[in-house]
């Protein structure tokens, strides 16, 4: 069994975290592209995009791009309220609050 605290293990974990950060941005872009293709009302699509921008903002902040994260959170804040009362409630808005607070 490997000994905990081995410098090689630390390097492996750091490299894996870098990999995950890059993928989080790519996945956010993919999610935004998919949102454009979803068959739903315009207000639901904008609402969905607002949700995705919250995750994109969190990924940007994790990479140290604070200005980009602030801009993405502002976009999320602008798009999220687009849902109309007749639109289905697919998403949990409290998750956006968690992302901002983390």
PDB file of C-alpha atoms in Angstrom:
ATOM      1  CA  UNK A   1       0.000   0.000   0.000  1.00  0.00           C
ATOM      2  CA  UNK A   2       1.305   3.463  -0.879  1.00  0.00           C
ATOM      3  CA  UNK A   3       2.320   5.732   1.947  1.00  0.00           C
ATOM      4  CA  UNK A   4       0.121   8.823   2.354  1.00  0.00           C
ATOM      5  CA  UNK A   5       1.937  12.090   1.842  1.00  0.00           C
ATOM      6  CA  UNK A   6       4.288  10.811  -0.838  1.00  0.00           C
ATOM      7  CA  UNK A   7       5.316  13.782  -3.053  1.00  0.00           C
ATOM      8  CA  UNK A   8       4.464  11.746  -6.163  1.00  0.00           C
ATOM      9  CA  UNK A   9       0.902  11.379  -4.876  1.00  0.00           C
ATOM     10  CA  UNK A  10       0.647  15.114  -4.298  1.00  0.00           C
ATOM     11  CA  UNK A  11       1.833  15.826  -7.864  1.00  0.00           C
ATOM     12  CA  UNK A  12      -0.669  13.318  -9.219  1.00  0.00           C
ATOM     13  CA  UNK A  13      -3.554  14.948  -7.350  1.00  0.00           C
ATOM     14  CA  UNK A  14      -2.517  18.470  -8.409  1.00  0.00           C
ATOM     15  CA  UNK A  15      -2.268  17.410 -12.048  1.00  0.00           C
ATOM     16  CA  UNK A  16      -5.665  15.724 -11.826  1.00  0.00           C
ATOM     17  CA  UNK A  17      -7.201  18.907 -10.383  1.00  0.00           C
ATOM     18  CA  UNK A  18      -5.760  20.930 -13.280  1.00  0.00           C
ATOM     19  CA  UNK A  19      -7.269  18.419 -15.681  1.00  0.00           C
ATOM     20  CA  UNK A  20     -10.666  18.683 -13.988  1.00  0.00           C
ATOM     21  CA  UNK A  21     -10.621  22.500 -14.136  1.00  0.00           C
ATOM     22  CA  UNK A  22      -9.992  22.451 -17.869  1.00  0.00           C
ATOM     23  CA  UNK A  23     -12.762  19.930 -18.383  1.00  0.00           C
ATOM     24  CA  UNK A  24     -15.201  21.936 -16.272  1.00  0.00           C
ATOM     25  CA  UNK A  25     -14.902  24.867 -18.678  1.00  0.00           C
ATOM     26  CA  UNK A  26     -15.291  22.629 -21.717  1.00  0.00           C
ATOM     27  CA  UNK A  27     -18.316  20.936 -20.197  1.00  0.00           C
ATOM     28  CA  UNK A  28     -19.910  24.298 -19.402  1.00  0.00           C
ATOM     29  CA  UNK A  29     -19.480  25.350 -23.047  1.00  0.00           C
ATOM     30  CA  UNK A  30     -20.977  22.058 -24.189  1.00  0.00           C
ATOM     31  CA  UNK A  31     -23.923  22.509 -21.820  1.00  0.00           C
ATOM     32  CA  UNK A  32     -24.559  26.001 -23.232  1.00  0.00           C
ATOM     33  CA  UNK A  33     -24.516  24.605 -26.758  1.00  0.00           C
ATOM     34  CA  UNK A  34     -26.954  21.849 -25.789  1.00  0.00           C
ATOM     35  CA  UNK A  35     -29.225  24.435 -24.134  1.00  0.00           C
ATOM     36  CA  UNK A  36     -29.485  26.201 -27.493  1.00  0.00           C
ATOM     37  CA  UNK A  37     -30.882  22.976 -28.972  1.00  0.00           C
ATOM     38  CA  UNK A  38     -33.384  22.125 -26.233  1.00  0.00           C
ATOM     39  CA  UNK A  39     -36.980  22.131 -27.424  1.00  0.00           C
ATOM     40  CA  UNK A  40     -38.712  24.461 -24.992  1.00  0.00           C
ATOM     41  CA  UNK A  41     -39.996  28.004 -24.696  1.00  0.00           C
ATOM     42  CA  UNK A  42     -37.545  30.871 -25.099  1.00  0.00           C
ATOM     43  CA  UNK A  43     -38.012  31.796 -21.446  1.00  0.00           C
ATOM     44  CA  UNK A  44     -37.189  28.235 -20.324  1.00  0.00           C
ATOM     45  CA  UNK A  45     -34.098  28.165 -22.525  1.00  0.00           C
ATOM     46  CA  UNK A  46     -32.840  31.475 -21.102  1.00  0.00           C
ATOM     47  CA  UNK A  47     -33.565  30.195 -17.594  1.00  0.00           C
ATOM     48  CA  UNK A  48     -31.545  27.052 -18.348  1.00  0.00           C
ATOM     49  CA  UNK A  49     -28.671  29.137 -19.744  1.00  0.00           C
ATOM     50  CA  UNK A  50     -28.680  31.195 -16.548  1.00  0.00           C
ATOM     51  CA  UNK A  51     -28.271  28.019 -14.547  1.00  0.00           C
ATOM     52  CA  UNK A  52     -25.387  26.841 -16.725  1.00  0.00           C
ATOM     53  CA  UNK A  53     -23.634  30.222 -16.498  1.00  0.00           C
ATOM     54  CA  UNK A  54     -23.630  29.811 -12.712  1.00  0.00           C
ATOM     55  CA  UNK A  55     -21.608  26.608 -13.077  1.00  0.00           C
ATOM     56  CA  UNK A  56     -19.337  28.212 -15.664  1.00  0.00           C
ATOM     57  CA  UNK A  57     -18.712  31.081 -13.247  1.00  0.00           C
ATOM     58  CA  UNK A  58     -17.784  28.680 -10.490  1.00  0.00           C
ATOM     59  CA  UNK A  59     -15.334  26.887 -12.799  1.00  0.00           C
ATOM     60  CA  UNK A  60     -13.749  30.193 -13.803  1.00  0.00           C
ATOM     61  CA  UNK A  61     -13.366  31.214 -10.172  1.00  0.00           C
ATOM     62  CA  UNK A  62     -11.755  27.854  -9.354  1.00  0.00           C
ATOM     63  CA  UNK A  63      -9.184  28.562 -12.087  1.00  0.00           C
ATOM     64  CA  UNK A  64      -8.431  31.956 -10.575  1.00  0.00           C
ATOM     65  CA  UNK A  65     -10.193  33.999 -13.275  1.00  0.00           C
ATOM     66  CA  UNK A  66     -12.102  36.202 -10.836  1.00  0.00           C
ATOM     67  CA  UNK A  67     -13.044  38.861 -13.407  1.00  0.00           C
ATOM     68  CA  UNK A  68     -14.379  36.180 -15.761  1.00  0.00           C
ATOM     69  CA  UNK A  69     -16.262  34.548 -12.898  1.00  0.00           C
ATOM     70  CA  UNK A  70     -17.869  37.864 -11.907  1.00  0.00           C
ATOM     71  CA  UNK A  71     -18.967  38.435 -15.498  1.00  0.00           C
ATOM     72  CA  UNK A  72     -20.370  34.900 -15.776  1.00  0.00           C
ATOM     73  CA  UNK A  73     -22.266  35.260 -12.467  1.00  0.00           C
ATOM     74  CA  UNK A  74     -23.753  38.537 -13.720  1.00  0.00           C
ATOM     75  CA  UNK A  75     -24.889  36.791 -16.896  1.00  0.00           C
ATOM     76  CA  UNK A  76     -26.381  34.014 -14.780  1.00  0.00           C
ATOM     77  CA  UNK A  77     -28.208  36.574 -12.632  1.00  0.00           C
ATOM     78  CA  UNK A  78     -29.596  38.252 -15.753  1.00  0.00           C
ATOM     79  CA  UNK A  79     -30.794  35.030 -17.449  1.00  0.00           C
ATOM     80  CA  UNK A  80     -31.999  32.952 -14.484  1.00  0.00           C
ATOM     81  CA  UNK A  81     -35.201  34.961 -13.803  1.00  0.00           C
ATOM     82  CA  UNK A  82     -36.416  34.492 -17.414  1.00  0.00           C
ATOM     83  CA  UNK A  83     -38.653  31.535 -16.480  1.00  0.00           C
ATOM     84  CA  UNK A  84     -42.359  32.264 -16.779  1.00  0.00           C
ATOM     85  CA  UNK A  85     -44.938  30.799 -14.360  1.00  0.00           C
ATOM     86  CA  UNK A  86     -46.232  28.467 -17.095  1.00  0.00           C
ATOM     87  CA  UNK A  87     -42.750  27.024 -17.730  1.00  0.00           C
ATOM     88  CA  UNK A  88     -41.768  23.749 -16.047  1.00  0.00           C
ATOM     89  CA  UNK A  89     -39.529  23.946 -12.986  1.00  0.00           C
ATOM     90  CA  UNK A  90     -36.599  21.725 -13.956  1.00  0.00           C
ATOM     91  CA  UNK A  91     -33.866  23.274 -11.882  1.00  0.00           C
ATOM     92  CA  UNK A  92     -33.131  23.958  -8.226  1.00  0.00           C
ATOM     93  CA  UNK A  93     -32.272  27.646  -7.853  1.00  0.00           C
ATOM     94  CA  UNK A  94     -30.695  27.097  -4.448  1.00  0.00           C
ATOM     95  CA  UNK A  95     -27.779  25.445  -6.267  1.00  0.00           C
ATOM     96  CA  UNK A  96     -26.882  28.819  -7.814  1.00  0.00           C
ATOM     97  CA  UNK A  97     -26.678  30.305  -4.325  1.00  0.00           C
ATOM     98  CA  UNK A  98     -24.371  27.462  -3.291  1.00  0.00           C
ATOM     99  CA  UNK A  99     -22.120  28.137  -6.283  1.00  0.00           C
ATOM    100  CA  UNK A 100     -21.851  31.827  -5.448  1.00  0.00           C
ATOM    101  CA  UNK A 101     -21.113  31.131  -1.801  1.00  0.00           C
ATOM    102  CA  UNK A 102     -18.463  28.492  -2.439  1.00  0.00           C
TER     103      UNK A 102
END
